Amino acid sequence: MNDSTTTPTDVDVIVVGAGVTGLYAVHRLRGLGLRVRGFERGDDVGGVWYWNRYPGARCDVESVDYSYSFDEELQQEWDWSEKYATQPEIIRYLGHVADRFDLRGAYSFATSVRSAELDEETLTWTVRTDRGETVTARFCVFAVGCLSATHRPDIPGAGEFAGVTHHTGAWPHGGVDLTGLRVGVIGTGSSGIQAVPLLAEQAAHLTVFQRSANYSVPAGNRPLDEETRAAQKSGYAERRRLARLSGGGSPHQAHPSGTFEVSEEERRAAFEERWRLGGVLYSKTFPDQLTDLAANGAARAFWEEKVRGLVADPAVADLLIPTDHPIGTKRIVTDSDYYETFNRPDVRLVGLRENPIERIERRGVVLADGTLVELDALVFATGFDAMTGALDRIEVRGRGGRLLRDDWAAGPRTYLGLGVDGFPNLFSLTGAGSPSVMANVVLCAEQHVDWLAACLRHLDAHGHRAIEARQDAVEKWVAECRDRAAATLFPAADSWYLGANIPGKPRVFMPFIGGFGVYGEILAGVAENGYEGFDLI
Ligand code: N01
Protein backbone atom coordinates (compact mmCIF):
# COMPACT_ATOMS: atom_id res chain seq x y z
CA MET A 1 0.00 0.00 0.00
CA ASN A 2 1.13 3.51 -0.70
CA ASP A 3 0.84 6.11 2.00
CA SER A 4 2.12 9.57 2.69
CA THR A 5 5.16 8.40 4.62
CA THR A 6 6.65 6.07 2.02
CA THR A 7 8.11 6.87 -1.34
CA PRO A 8 8.67 3.49 -2.96
CA THR A 9 10.90 3.34 -6.01
CA ASP A 10 9.11 0.40 -7.58
CA VAL A 11 5.35 0.68 -7.96
CA ASP A 12 2.52 -0.58 -10.12
CA VAL A 13 1.62 2.75 -11.69
CA ILE A 14 3.30 6.11 -12.13
CA VAL A 15 0.93 9.02 -12.76
CA VAL A 16 2.45 12.18 -14.17
CA GLY A 17 0.40 15.28 -13.34
CA ALA A 18 -1.81 16.37 -10.44
CA GLY A 19 -4.45 18.18 -12.44
CA VAL A 20 -8.07 17.17 -12.80
CA THR A 21 -7.13 13.95 -14.62
CA GLY A 22 -4.08 12.89 -12.63
CA LEU A 23 -5.84 13.33 -9.30
CA TYR A 24 -8.70 11.09 -10.27
CA ALA A 25 -6.29 8.54 -11.77
CA VAL A 26 -4.41 8.30 -8.48
CA HIS A 27 -7.63 7.93 -6.53
CA ARG A 28 -9.19 5.32 -8.79
CA LEU A 29 -6.09 3.20 -9.36
CA ARG A 30 -5.21 3.19 -5.66
CA GLY A 31 -8.76 2.02 -5.11
CA LEU A 32 -7.91 -1.10 -7.16
CA GLY A 33 -5.22 -1.88 -4.62
CA LEU A 34 -2.42 -0.74 -6.93
CA ARG A 35 0.70 0.97 -5.62
CA VAL A 36 0.69 4.40 -7.26
CA ARG A 37 3.20 7.24 -7.29
CA GLY A 38 2.50 10.63 -8.75
CA PHE A 39 4.81 13.39 -9.93
CA GLU A 40 3.80 17.00 -10.33
CA ARG A 41 5.79 19.99 -11.59
CA GLY A 42 3.84 22.49 -9.43
CA ASP A 43 4.12 22.81 -5.67
CA ASP A 44 0.60 21.53 -5.20
CA VAL A 45 -2.37 19.99 -6.99
CA GLY A 46 -4.42 21.79 -9.65
CA GLY A 47 -2.63 21.46 -13.00
CA VAL A 48 -3.80 24.18 -15.36
CA TRP A 49 -5.61 25.85 -12.46
CA TYR A 50 -2.43 25.90 -10.42
CA TRP A 51 -0.57 27.91 -13.06
CA ASN A 52 -3.22 30.15 -14.63
CA ARG A 53 -3.74 32.69 -11.86
CA TYR A 54 -4.02 35.75 -14.06
CA PRO A 55 -6.69 38.32 -13.18
CA GLY A 56 -10.05 37.18 -14.50
CA ALA A 57 -9.14 33.49 -14.87
CA ARG A 58 -12.39 31.62 -14.81
CA CYS A 59 -13.74 28.40 -16.27
CA ASP A 60 -15.94 28.54 -19.37
CA VAL A 61 -17.87 25.41 -18.38
CA GLU A 62 -20.52 25.93 -15.71
CA SER A 63 -19.22 25.05 -12.25
CA VAL A 64 -22.05 22.56 -11.67
CA ASP A 65 -20.78 20.57 -14.66
CA TYR A 66 -17.06 21.26 -14.20
CA SER A 67 -16.86 19.05 -11.14
CA TYR A 68 -16.28 15.38 -10.47
CA SER A 69 -19.25 13.05 -10.63
CA PHE A 70 -17.56 9.93 -9.25
CA ASP A 71 -18.56 10.48 -5.64
CA GLU A 72 -22.11 11.42 -4.74
CA GLU A 73 -21.16 12.81 -1.34
CA LEU A 74 -18.50 15.01 -2.90
CA GLN A 75 -20.90 16.47 -5.41
CA GLN A 76 -23.54 17.03 -2.77
CA GLU A 77 -21.26 18.63 -0.18
CA TRP A 78 -19.41 21.10 -2.40
CA ASP A 79 -21.05 24.51 -2.86
CA TRP A 80 -20.15 26.50 -5.95
CA SER A 81 -20.62 30.22 -5.45
CA GLU A 82 -20.98 31.31 -9.09
CA LYS A 83 -22.30 29.96 -12.37
CA TYR A 84 -18.77 30.08 -13.77
CA ALA A 85 -16.17 29.43 -11.11
CA THR A 86 -13.07 31.58 -10.78
CA GLN A 87 -9.59 30.09 -10.68
CA PRO A 88 -9.31 30.59 -6.87
CA GLU A 89 -12.54 28.69 -6.31
CA ILE A 90 -11.54 25.83 -8.63
CA ILE A 91 -8.15 25.47 -6.97
CA ARG A 92 -9.92 25.35 -3.57
CA TYR A 93 -12.19 22.64 -4.94
CA LEU A 94 -9.30 20.55 -6.24
CA GLY A 95 -7.50 21.04 -2.91
CA HIS A 96 -10.65 19.85 -1.15
CA VAL A 97 -10.78 16.76 -3.39
CA ALA A 98 -7.10 16.07 -2.68
CA ASP A 99 -7.72 16.34 1.10
CA ARG A 100 -10.92 14.35 1.09
CA PHE A 101 -9.35 11.39 -0.74
CA ASP A 102 -5.88 11.84 0.74
CA LEU A 103 -4.26 12.22 -2.67
CA ARG A 104 -1.34 14.51 -1.88
CA GLY A 105 0.55 11.72 -0.13
CA ALA A 106 0.89 9.83 -3.40
CA TYR A 107 2.67 12.75 -5.06
CA SER A 108 6.13 14.23 -5.20
CA PHE A 109 5.50 17.92 -5.89
CA ALA A 110 7.85 20.46 -7.45
CA THR A 111 9.20 17.51 -9.41
CA SER A 112 9.32 17.32 -13.19
CA VAL A 113 9.55 14.04 -14.99
CA ARG A 114 12.52 14.23 -17.35
CA SER A 115 12.30 10.82 -19.00
CA ALA A 116 10.37 7.60 -19.16
CA GLU A 117 12.08 4.59 -20.67
CA LEU A 118 10.70 1.17 -21.54
CA ASP A 119 12.53 -1.98 -20.52
CA GLU A 120 11.64 -4.19 -23.44
CA GLU A 121 12.25 -7.43 -21.60
CA THR A 122 10.12 -6.80 -18.56
CA LEU A 123 7.78 -4.32 -20.30
CA THR A 124 8.13 -1.98 -17.35
CA TRP A 125 8.90 1.72 -17.28
CA THR A 126 11.71 3.64 -15.62
CA VAL A 127 10.96 7.25 -14.88
CA ARG A 128 13.62 9.79 -13.99
CA THR A 129 12.92 13.17 -12.44
CA ASP A 130 14.72 16.49 -12.28
CA ARG A 131 15.38 15.78 -8.58
CA GLY A 132 17.50 12.79 -9.49
CA GLU A 133 14.94 10.19 -8.48
CA THR A 134 14.48 6.98 -10.48
CA VAL A 135 11.27 5.01 -10.12
CA THR A 136 10.13 1.90 -11.98
CA ALA A 137 6.56 0.86 -12.64
CA ARG A 138 4.56 -1.56 -14.72
CA PHE A 139 2.33 1.19 -16.07
CA CYS A 140 3.16 4.77 -16.91
CA VAL A 141 0.21 7.15 -17.11
CA PHE A 142 0.63 10.65 -18.50
CA ALA A 143 -1.97 13.17 -17.36
CA VAL A 144 0.11 16.17 -18.31
CA GLY A 145 -2.62 18.43 -19.68
CA CYS A 146 -3.31 19.82 -23.13
CA LEU A 147 -2.71 23.43 -22.17
CA SER A 148 0.25 23.21 -19.85
CA ALA A 149 3.29 24.00 -22.01
CA THR A 150 3.23 27.78 -22.29
CA HIS A 151 4.13 29.45 -25.57
CA ARG A 152 5.95 32.77 -25.57
CA PRO A 153 6.66 33.98 -29.11
CA ASP A 154 10.17 34.83 -30.06
CA ILE A 155 9.86 38.60 -30.57
CA PRO A 156 13.18 40.36 -31.28
CA GLY A 157 14.42 42.40 -28.33
CA ALA A 158 12.05 40.85 -25.77
CA GLY A 159 14.94 40.38 -23.34
CA GLU A 160 15.72 44.09 -23.38
CA PHE A 161 12.40 45.27 -21.96
CA ALA A 162 13.01 47.17 -18.71
CA GLY A 163 9.55 46.62 -17.27
CA VAL A 164 7.98 43.46 -15.86
CA THR A 165 6.73 40.65 -18.11
CA HIS A 166 4.46 37.77 -17.22
CA HIS A 167 2.76 34.96 -19.12
CA THR A 168 -0.88 34.36 -18.19
CA GLY A 169 -0.17 30.62 -18.04
CA ALA A 170 2.57 31.03 -15.41
CA TRP A 171 1.20 33.90 -13.36
CA PRO A 172 2.98 34.62 -10.05
CA HIS A 173 1.17 33.12 -7.07
CA GLY A 174 1.26 36.27 -5.02
CA GLY A 175 -0.42 38.21 -7.85
CA VAL A 176 1.05 41.19 -9.64
CA ASP A 177 0.31 44.77 -8.70
CA LEU A 178 -0.17 46.71 -11.92
CA THR A 179 -1.78 49.70 -10.25
CA GLY A 180 -0.90 52.92 -12.00
CA LEU A 181 1.27 51.22 -14.64
CA ARG A 182 1.17 51.43 -18.41
CA VAL A 183 0.38 47.84 -19.32
CA GLY A 184 0.44 46.04 -22.65
CA VAL A 185 -1.13 42.66 -23.34
CA ILE A 186 -0.23 40.54 -26.35
CA GLY A 187 -2.85 37.98 -27.30
CA THR A 188 -6.62 37.91 -27.48
CA GLY A 189 -7.49 34.26 -26.92
CA SER A 190 -9.46 33.11 -23.88
CA SER A 191 -6.70 34.15 -21.49
CA GLY A 192 -6.21 37.64 -22.93
CA ILE A 193 -9.93 38.30 -23.30
CA GLN A 194 -10.59 37.25 -19.70
CA ALA A 195 -7.69 39.30 -18.37
CA VAL A 196 -8.24 42.53 -20.32
CA PRO A 197 -11.17 43.96 -18.31
CA LEU A 198 -9.37 43.41 -15.00
CA LEU A 199 -6.02 44.62 -16.29
CA ALA A 200 -7.78 47.76 -17.52
CA GLU A 201 -9.21 48.38 -14.06
CA GLN A 202 -5.77 48.18 -12.46
CA ALA A 203 -3.58 49.85 -15.03
CA ALA A 204 -3.15 53.55 -15.65
CA HIS A 205 -3.38 52.70 -19.34
CA LEU A 206 -3.82 49.42 -21.19
CA THR A 207 -2.75 48.63 -24.75
CA VAL A 208 -4.19 45.45 -26.25
CA PHE A 209 -2.07 44.03 -29.06
CA GLN A 210 -4.40 41.91 -31.17
CA ARG A 211 -3.11 39.77 -34.04
CA SER A 212 -6.34 37.87 -34.76
CA ALA A 213 -9.71 39.06 -33.57
CA ASN A 214 -11.64 36.38 -31.73
CA TYR A 215 -15.28 35.54 -31.14
CA SER A 216 -16.37 36.01 -27.55
CA VAL A 217 -19.78 35.82 -25.93
CA PRO A 218 -20.50 37.36 -22.52
CA ALA A 219 -20.65 34.72 -19.80
CA GLY A 220 -23.90 35.84 -18.24
CA ASN A 221 -22.16 34.91 -15.00
CA ARG A 222 -24.06 35.27 -11.74
CA PRO A 223 -23.82 34.21 -8.12
CA LEU A 224 -25.62 30.97 -7.31
CA ASP A 225 -28.13 31.23 -4.47
CA GLU A 226 -29.12 28.42 -2.12
CA GLU A 227 -32.23 27.62 -4.09
CA THR A 228 -30.37 27.26 -7.39
CA ARG A 229 -27.68 25.14 -5.78
CA ALA A 230 -30.26 22.87 -4.18
CA ALA A 231 -32.01 22.43 -7.54
CA GLN A 232 -28.71 21.66 -9.23
CA LYS A 233 -27.76 19.11 -6.62
CA SER A 234 -31.09 17.35 -6.69
CA GLY A 235 -30.92 17.28 -10.49
CA TYR A 236 -27.42 15.91 -10.71
CA ALA A 237 -28.35 12.37 -11.77
CA GLU A 238 -30.23 13.56 -14.86
CA ARG A 239 -27.74 16.34 -15.56
CA ARG A 240 -24.84 13.89 -15.63
CA ARG A 241 -26.78 11.37 -17.71
CA LEU A 242 -27.45 13.98 -20.39
CA ALA A 243 -23.87 15.22 -20.21
CA ARG A 244 -22.49 11.73 -20.80
CA LEU A 245 -24.57 11.36 -23.95
CA SER A 246 -23.76 14.84 -25.24
CA GLY A 247 -21.19 16.16 -27.66
CA GLY A 248 -19.51 18.50 -25.19
CA GLY A 249 -19.93 16.89 -21.79
CA SER A 250 -22.62 19.25 -20.54
CA PRO A 251 -26.39 18.75 -20.50
CA HIS A 252 -27.15 21.53 -22.99
CA GLN A 253 -28.62 20.36 -26.27
CA ALA A 254 -28.58 22.15 -29.62
CA HIS A 255 -31.86 23.26 -31.20
CA PRO A 256 -33.64 20.20 -32.62
CA SER A 257 -33.78 21.67 -36.15
CA GLY A 258 -31.20 22.89 -38.60
CA THR A 259 -30.54 26.63 -38.90
CA PHE A 260 -32.64 27.11 -42.02
CA GLU A 261 -35.37 24.65 -41.13
CA VAL A 262 -36.93 27.25 -38.86
CA SER A 263 -38.41 30.68 -39.55
CA GLU A 264 -36.23 33.74 -39.26
CA GLU A 265 -38.09 34.69 -36.12
CA GLU A 266 -37.44 31.33 -34.48
CA ARG A 267 -33.82 31.43 -35.58
CA ARG A 268 -33.26 34.81 -34.00
CA ALA A 269 -35.03 33.69 -30.83
CA ALA A 270 -32.73 30.66 -30.61
CA PHE A 271 -29.60 32.80 -31.05
CA GLU A 272 -30.94 35.29 -28.51
CA GLU A 273 -31.54 32.52 -26.00
CA ARG A 274 -28.02 31.15 -26.45
CA TRP A 275 -26.52 34.62 -26.28
CA ARG A 276 -28.28 35.10 -22.96
CA LEU A 277 -27.27 31.64 -21.72
CA GLY A 278 -23.78 32.91 -22.39
CA GLY A 279 -20.34 31.85 -23.50
CA VAL A 280 -18.98 29.00 -25.54
CA LEU A 281 -22.35 27.23 -25.89
CA TYR A 282 -23.28 29.81 -28.51
CA SER A 283 -21.25 27.72 -30.99
CA LYS A 284 -23.80 24.95 -30.68
CA THR A 285 -27.06 26.88 -31.01
CA PHE A 286 -28.01 24.86 -34.10
CA PRO A 287 -26.61 21.41 -34.86
CA ASP A 288 -25.34 22.37 -38.34
CA GLN A 289 -23.52 25.50 -37.27
CA LEU A 290 -20.06 23.98 -37.34
CA THR A 291 -20.52 21.94 -40.49
CA ASP A 292 -22.38 24.29 -42.83
CA LEU A 293 -20.89 27.62 -43.79
CA ALA A 294 -24.24 29.30 -44.46
CA ALA A 295 -25.59 28.15 -41.08
CA ASN A 296 -22.41 29.40 -39.49
CA GLY A 297 -22.85 32.70 -41.28
CA ALA A 298 -26.27 33.17 -39.69
CA ALA A 299 -24.82 32.60 -36.20
CA ARG A 300 -21.97 34.91 -37.00
CA ALA A 301 -24.23 37.71 -38.28
CA PHE A 302 -26.32 37.64 -35.10
CA TRP A 303 -23.14 37.67 -33.01
CA GLU A 304 -21.76 40.62 -34.97
CA GLU A 305 -24.93 42.61 -34.45
CA LYS A 306 -24.71 42.03 -30.70
CA VAL A 307 -21.04 42.98 -30.48
CA ARG A 308 -21.50 46.13 -32.53
CA GLY A 309 -24.12 47.08 -29.95
CA LEU A 310 -21.51 46.83 -27.19
CA VAL A 311 -18.64 48.77 -28.74
CA ALA A 312 -19.05 52.53 -28.98
CA ASP A 313 -16.50 53.28 -31.72
CA PRO A 314 -17.41 51.54 -35.04
CA ALA A 315 -13.76 51.54 -36.13
CA VAL A 316 -12.79 49.67 -32.96
CA ALA A 317 -15.71 47.29 -33.50
CA ASP A 318 -14.44 46.64 -37.06
CA LEU A 319 -11.10 45.58 -35.61
CA LEU A 320 -12.69 43.37 -32.94
CA ILE A 321 -14.84 41.42 -35.39
CA PRO A 322 -13.08 38.44 -36.94
CA THR A 323 -13.26 38.00 -40.69
CA ASP A 324 -10.72 35.20 -41.02
CA HIS A 325 -12.53 32.17 -39.59
CA PRO A 326 -16.05 30.86 -39.05
CA ILE A 327 -17.54 31.40 -35.61
CA GLY A 328 -16.80 28.56 -33.19
CA THR A 329 -13.89 27.06 -35.15
CA LYS A 330 -11.63 28.45 -32.46
CA ARG A 331 -13.09 27.99 -28.99
CA ILE A 332 -15.55 30.83 -28.43
CA VAL A 333 -14.34 32.83 -25.50
CA THR A 334 -16.58 33.31 -22.46
CA ASP A 335 -15.99 36.86 -21.23
CA SER A 336 -17.10 39.37 -18.67
CA ASP A 337 -17.21 42.94 -20.04
CA TYR A 338 -14.55 42.40 -22.68
CA TYR A 339 -16.11 44.47 -25.46
CA GLU A 340 -17.26 47.23 -23.11
CA THR A 341 -13.67 47.62 -21.92
CA PHE A 342 -12.78 49.15 -25.28
CA ASN A 343 -15.16 52.02 -24.53
CA ARG A 344 -12.81 53.20 -21.78
CA PRO A 345 -10.63 56.18 -22.64
CA ASP A 346 -7.61 54.50 -21.06
CA VAL A 347 -7.72 51.37 -23.25
CA ARG A 348 -6.32 51.20 -26.77
CA LEU A 349 -6.63 48.39 -29.29
CA VAL A 350 -3.74 47.89 -31.71
CA GLY A 351 -4.44 45.68 -34.73
CA LEU A 352 -1.23 43.81 -35.45
CA ARG A 353 -2.36 42.62 -38.86
CA GLU A 354 -2.28 46.22 -40.05
CA ASN A 355 0.66 47.26 -37.90
CA PRO A 356 2.72 44.29 -36.65
CA ILE A 357 5.09 44.31 -33.70
CA GLU A 358 8.55 44.88 -35.12
CA ARG A 359 10.51 44.48 -31.89
CA ILE A 360 10.49 45.02 -28.18
CA GLU A 361 12.96 47.45 -26.70
CA ARG A 362 13.82 48.76 -23.26
CA ARG A 363 10.91 51.22 -23.13
CA GLY A 364 8.19 49.15 -24.77
CA VAL A 365 6.88 47.76 -28.02
CA VAL A 366 7.90 49.15 -31.41
CA LEU A 367 5.37 48.73 -34.22
CA ALA A 368 6.07 48.40 -37.94
CA ASP A 369 5.03 52.01 -38.56
CA GLY A 370 7.78 53.13 -36.15
CA THR A 371 5.48 53.97 -33.21
CA LEU A 372 6.90 53.18 -29.79
CA VAL A 373 4.24 52.10 -27.31
CA GLU A 374 5.85 52.90 -23.95
CA LEU A 375 5.06 50.35 -21.27
CA ASP A 376 5.88 49.48 -17.66
CA ALA A 377 4.52 45.94 -17.86
CA LEU A 378 3.91 43.46 -20.67
CA VAL A 379 1.57 40.51 -20.35
CA PHE A 380 1.97 37.59 -22.73
CA ALA A 381 -1.42 35.96 -23.22
CA THR A 382 0.07 34.01 -26.09
CA GLY A 383 -1.21 30.55 -25.29
CA PHE A 384 0.27 27.09 -25.29
CA ASP A 385 2.05 24.48 -27.34
CA ALA A 386 -1.23 22.66 -27.01
CA MET A 387 -1.96 18.95 -26.75
CA THR A 388 1.55 17.67 -27.51
CA GLY A 389 3.82 20.30 -25.94
CA ALA A 390 3.97 18.87 -22.42
CA LEU A 391 4.68 15.31 -23.58
CA ASP A 392 7.20 16.52 -26.15
CA ARG A 393 9.24 18.06 -23.35
CA ILE A 394 9.73 14.62 -21.74
CA GLU A 395 12.12 11.99 -23.19
CA VAL A 396 9.70 9.12 -23.63
CA ARG A 397 11.46 6.09 -25.13
CA GLY A 398 9.61 2.97 -26.20
CA ARG A 399 10.56 -0.14 -28.16
CA GLY A 400 13.96 0.01 -29.82
CA GLY A 401 14.69 3.26 -27.96
CA ARG A 402 12.18 5.09 -30.16
CA LEU A 403 11.48 8.60 -28.95
CA LEU A 404 7.78 9.47 -28.71
CA ARG A 405 8.34 13.01 -29.93
CA ASP A 406 10.05 11.64 -33.07
CA ASP A 407 7.14 9.28 -33.67
CA TRP A 408 4.85 12.28 -33.37
CA ALA A 409 6.93 14.62 -35.53
CA ALA A 410 4.22 14.70 -38.20
CA GLY A 411 1.43 14.95 -35.64
CA PRO A 412 0.30 12.91 -32.63
CA ARG A 413 -0.29 9.20 -33.32
CA THR A 414 -2.52 7.42 -30.85
CA TYR A 415 -5.15 4.74 -30.72
CA LEU A 416 -8.24 6.27 -29.06
CA GLY A 417 -6.01 8.99 -27.65
CA LEU A 418 -4.98 6.43 -25.03
CA GLY A 419 -2.27 4.15 -26.39
CA VAL A 420 0.63 4.32 -28.81
CA ASP A 421 2.16 1.44 -30.77
CA GLY A 422 5.69 0.73 -29.59
CA PHE A 423 4.88 2.08 -26.13
CA PRO A 424 3.26 -0.81 -24.23
CA ASN A 425 1.75 -0.11 -20.82
CA LEU A 426 1.93 3.61 -21.45
CA PHE A 427 -1.26 5.64 -21.43
CA SER A 428 -1.88 9.24 -22.33
CA LEU A 429 -5.02 10.57 -20.66
CA THR A 430 -7.26 13.39 -21.92
CA GLY A 431 -4.74 14.39 -24.57
CA ALA A 432 -4.41 14.29 -28.34
CA GLY A 433 -6.76 11.89 -30.12
CA SER A 434 -9.45 12.26 -27.46
CA PRO A 435 -12.30 14.78 -27.11
CA SER A 436 -10.84 16.40 -23.97
CA VAL A 437 -10.40 19.97 -25.18
CA MET A 438 -13.63 19.88 -27.17
CA ALA A 439 -15.63 18.85 -24.10
CA ASN A 440 -15.88 19.16 -20.34
CA VAL A 441 -12.48 17.88 -19.29
CA VAL A 442 -13.61 16.75 -15.84
CA LEU A 443 -16.01 14.21 -17.28
CA CYS A 444 -13.42 13.34 -19.95
CA ALA A 445 -10.98 12.57 -17.14
CA GLU A 446 -13.47 10.28 -15.44
CA GLN A 447 -14.26 8.56 -18.73
CA HIS A 448 -10.58 7.85 -19.47
CA VAL A 449 -9.61 6.84 -15.96
CA ASP A 450 -12.61 4.53 -15.52
CA TRP A 451 -11.78 2.88 -18.84
CA LEU A 452 -8.15 2.52 -17.77
CA ALA A 453 -9.10 1.03 -14.40
CA ALA A 454 -11.30 -1.57 -16.09
CA CYS A 455 -8.54 -2.30 -18.59
CA LEU A 456 -5.92 -2.90 -15.89
CA ARG A 457 -8.32 -5.19 -14.04
CA HIS A 458 -8.94 -7.09 -17.28
CA LEU A 459 -5.21 -7.57 -17.86
CA ASP A 460 -4.73 -9.06 -14.41
CA ALA A 461 -7.85 -11.17 -14.56
CA HIS A 462 -6.64 -12.71 -17.83
CA GLY A 463 -3.00 -13.12 -16.89
CA HIS A 464 -1.57 -10.47 -19.24
CA ARG A 465 1.44 -8.42 -18.27
CA ALA A 466 1.01 -5.70 -20.83
CA ILE A 467 -1.21 -3.97 -23.38
CA GLU A 468 -0.02 -2.22 -26.52
CA ALA A 469 -1.90 -0.38 -29.25
CA ARG A 470 -1.52 -2.01 -32.66
CA GLN A 471 0.03 0.00 -35.45
CA ASP A 472 -2.94 -0.52 -37.80
CA ALA A 473 -5.32 0.63 -35.05
CA VAL A 474 -3.26 3.77 -34.50
CA GLU A 475 -3.22 4.53 -38.21
CA LYS A 476 -6.98 4.04 -38.48
CA TRP A 477 -7.61 6.26 -35.44
CA VAL A 478 -5.37 9.05 -36.74
CA ALA A 479 -7.26 8.91 -40.05
CA GLU A 480 -10.60 8.88 -38.23
CA CYS A 481 -9.70 11.98 -36.21
CA ARG A 482 -8.52 13.72 -39.39
CA ASP A 483 -11.58 12.71 -41.46
CA ARG A 484 -14.08 13.69 -38.79
CA ALA A 485 -12.46 17.12 -38.52
CA ALA A 486 -12.39 17.47 -42.31
CA ALA A 487 -16.17 17.04 -42.37
CA THR A 488 -16.52 20.18 -40.23
CA LEU A 489 -15.55 23.83 -40.58
CA PHE A 490 -12.82 23.51 -37.92
CA PRO A 491 -9.87 23.17 -40.32
CA ALA A 492 -10.73 26.64 -41.68
CA ALA A 493 -9.28 28.34 -38.59
CA ASP A 494 -5.62 28.73 -37.68
CA SER A 495 -6.25 27.34 -34.22
CA TRP A 496 -4.17 25.58 -31.62
CA TYR A 497 -6.35 22.50 -32.28
CA LEU A 498 -4.32 22.31 -35.51
CA GLY A 499 -1.04 23.42 -33.98
CA ALA A 500 -1.25 26.54 -36.16
CA ASN A 501 -0.19 28.84 -33.30
CA ILE A 502 3.27 27.29 -33.03
CA PRO A 503 5.73 28.11 -35.80
CA GLY A 504 6.81 24.92 -37.58
CA LYS A 505 4.28 22.63 -35.90
CA PRO A 506 2.60 20.26 -38.41
CA ARG A 507 -0.94 21.25 -39.27
CA VAL A 508 -2.90 18.29 -37.95
CA PHE A 509 -6.26 18.42 -36.19
CA MET A 510 -5.31 16.84 -32.86
CA PRO A 511 -8.50 16.26 -30.84
CA PHE A 512 -11.24 13.72 -31.59
CA ILE A 513 -14.14 15.85 -32.74
CA GLY A 514 -16.91 13.25 -32.92
CA GLY A 515 -18.35 14.18 -29.53
CA PHE A 516 -17.94 13.08 -25.94
CA GLY A 517 -20.92 10.68 -25.96
CA VAL A 518 -19.96 9.06 -29.26
CA TYR A 519 -16.38 8.66 -28.05
CA GLY A 520 -17.63 7.01 -24.84
CA GLU A 521 -19.54 4.46 -26.94
CA ILE A 522 -16.41 3.74 -28.98
CA LEU A 523 -14.36 3.20 -25.81
CA ALA A 524 -17.00 0.91 -24.34
CA GLY A 525 -17.19 -1.10 -27.59
CA VAL A 526 -13.43 -1.57 -27.68
CA ALA A 527 -13.44 -2.91 -24.11
CA GLU A 528 -16.44 -5.17 -24.75
CA ASN A 529 -14.66 -6.66 -27.75
CA GLY A 530 -11.68 -7.73 -25.66
CA TYR A 531 -9.73 -4.49 -26.20
CA GLU A 532 -9.76 -4.78 -29.96
CA GLY A 533 -7.03 -2.79 -31.63
CA PHE A 534 -4.67 -3.56 -28.74
CA ASP A 535 -2.33 -6.50 -28.35
CA LEU A 536 -2.67 -8.08 -24.92
CA ILE A 537 0.72 -9.53 -24.06
O1 N01 B 1 -4.26 30.97 -25.97
P1 N01 B 1 -4.70 31.15 -27.50
P2 N01 B 1 -5.12 31.22 -24.64
N1 N01 B 1 2.22 38.01 -31.86
O2 N01 B 1 -3.71 30.33 -28.27
C1 N01 B 1 -1.74 35.56 -29.84
C2 N01 B 1 -8.31 27.47 -22.82
N2 N01 B 1 -8.61 28.53 -21.87
O3 N01 B 1 -4.22 31.01 -23.50
O4 N01 B 1 -4.79 34.08 -32.88
C3 N01 B 1 1.00 38.44 -31.53
O5 N01 B 1 -6.12 30.87 -27.70
C4 N01 B 1 -2.68 34.75 -30.68
O6 N01 B 1 -2.91 35.38 -31.91
P3 N01 B 1 -3.37 34.48 -33.20
C5 N01 B 1 -9.24 27.60 -24.00
O7 N01 B 1 -9.54 26.33 -24.49
C6 N01 B 1 -9.81 28.49 -21.30
O8 N01 B 1 -5.85 32.50 -24.71
O9 N01 B 1 -2.44 33.28 -33.22
N3 N01 B 1 0.05 37.69 -31.00
C7 N01 B 1 -3.89 34.70 -29.77
O10 N01 B 1 -4.63 35.86 -29.83
C8 N01 B 1 -8.40 28.39 -24.96
O11 N01 B 1 -8.78 28.25 -26.30
C9 N01 B 1 -10.17 29.47 -20.44
O12 N01 B 1 -3.20 35.37 -34.33
C10 N01 B 1 0.35 36.41 -30.77
C11 N01 B 1 -3.24 34.59 -28.38
O13 N01 B 1 -1.92 35.06 -28.51
C12 N01 B 1 -7.02 27.86 -24.66
O14 N01 B 1 -7.00 27.65 -23.27
C13 N01 B 1 -9.31 30.50 -20.16
C14 N01 B 1 1.61 35.87 -31.08
C15 N01 B 1 -3.18 33.18 -27.88
O15 N01 B 1 -4.47 32.67 -27.76
C16 N01 B 1 -5.88 28.76 -25.03
O16 N01 B 1 -6.20 30.09 -24.68
C17 N01 B 1 -8.07 30.53 -20.75
C18 N01 B 1 2.56 36.74 -31.65
N4 N01 B 1 3.78 36.31 -32.02
C19 N01 B 1 -7.73 29.53 -21.61
N5 N01 B 1 1.62 34.57 -30.73
C20 N01 B 1 -11.51 29.40 -19.87
O17 N01 B 1 -11.93 28.41 -19.32
C21 N01 B 1 0.40 34.30 -30.24
N6 N01 B 1 -0.36 35.42 -30.26
C22 N01 B 1 -12.37 30.54 -20.10
Coordinates of C-alpha atoms in Angstrom, one line a residue, residues 412-419 431-435 448 469-484 509-515 518-520 522-523 526:
P412 CA 0.3 12.9 -32.6
R413 CA -0.3 9.2 -33.3
T414 CA -2.5 7.4 -30.8
Y415 CA -5.1 4.7 -30.7
L416 CA -8.2 6.3 -29.1
G417 CA -6.0 9.0 -27.6
L418 CA -5.0 6.4 -25.0
G419 CA -2.3 4.2 -26.4
G431 CA -4.7 14.4 -24.6
A432 CA -4.4 14.3 -28.3
G433 CA -6.8 11.9 -30.1
S434 CA -9.5 12.3 -27.5
P435 CA -12.3 14.8 -27.1
H448 CA -10.6 7.9 -19.5
A469 CA -1.9 -0.4 -29.2
R470 CA -1.5 -2.0 -32.7
Q471 CA 0.0 0.0 -35.5
D472 CA -2.9 -0.5 -37.8
A473 CA -5.3 0.6 -35.0
V474 CA -3.3 3.8 -34.5
E475 CA -3.2 4.5 -38.2
K476 CA -7.0 4.0 -38.5
W477 CA -7.6 6.3 -35.4
V478 CA -5.4 9.0 -36.7
A479 CA -7.3 8.9 -40.1
E480 CA -10.6 8.9 -38.2
C481 CA -9.7 12.0 -36.2
R482 CA -8.5 13.7 -39.4
D483 CA -11.6 12.7 -41.5
R484 CA -14.1 13.7 -38.8
F509 CA -6.3 18.4 -36.2
M510 CA -5.3 16.8 -32.9
P511 CA -8.5 16.3 -30.8
F512 CA -11.2 13.7 -31.6
I513 CA -14.1 15.9 -32.7
G514 CA -16.9 13.3 -32.9
G515 CA -18.4 14.2 -29.5
V518 CA -20.0 9.1 -29.3
Y519 CA -16.4 8.7 -28.1
G520 CA -17.6 7.0 -24.8
I522 CA -16.4 3.7 -29.0
L523 CA -14.4 3.2 -25.8
V526 CA -13.4 -1.6 -27.7

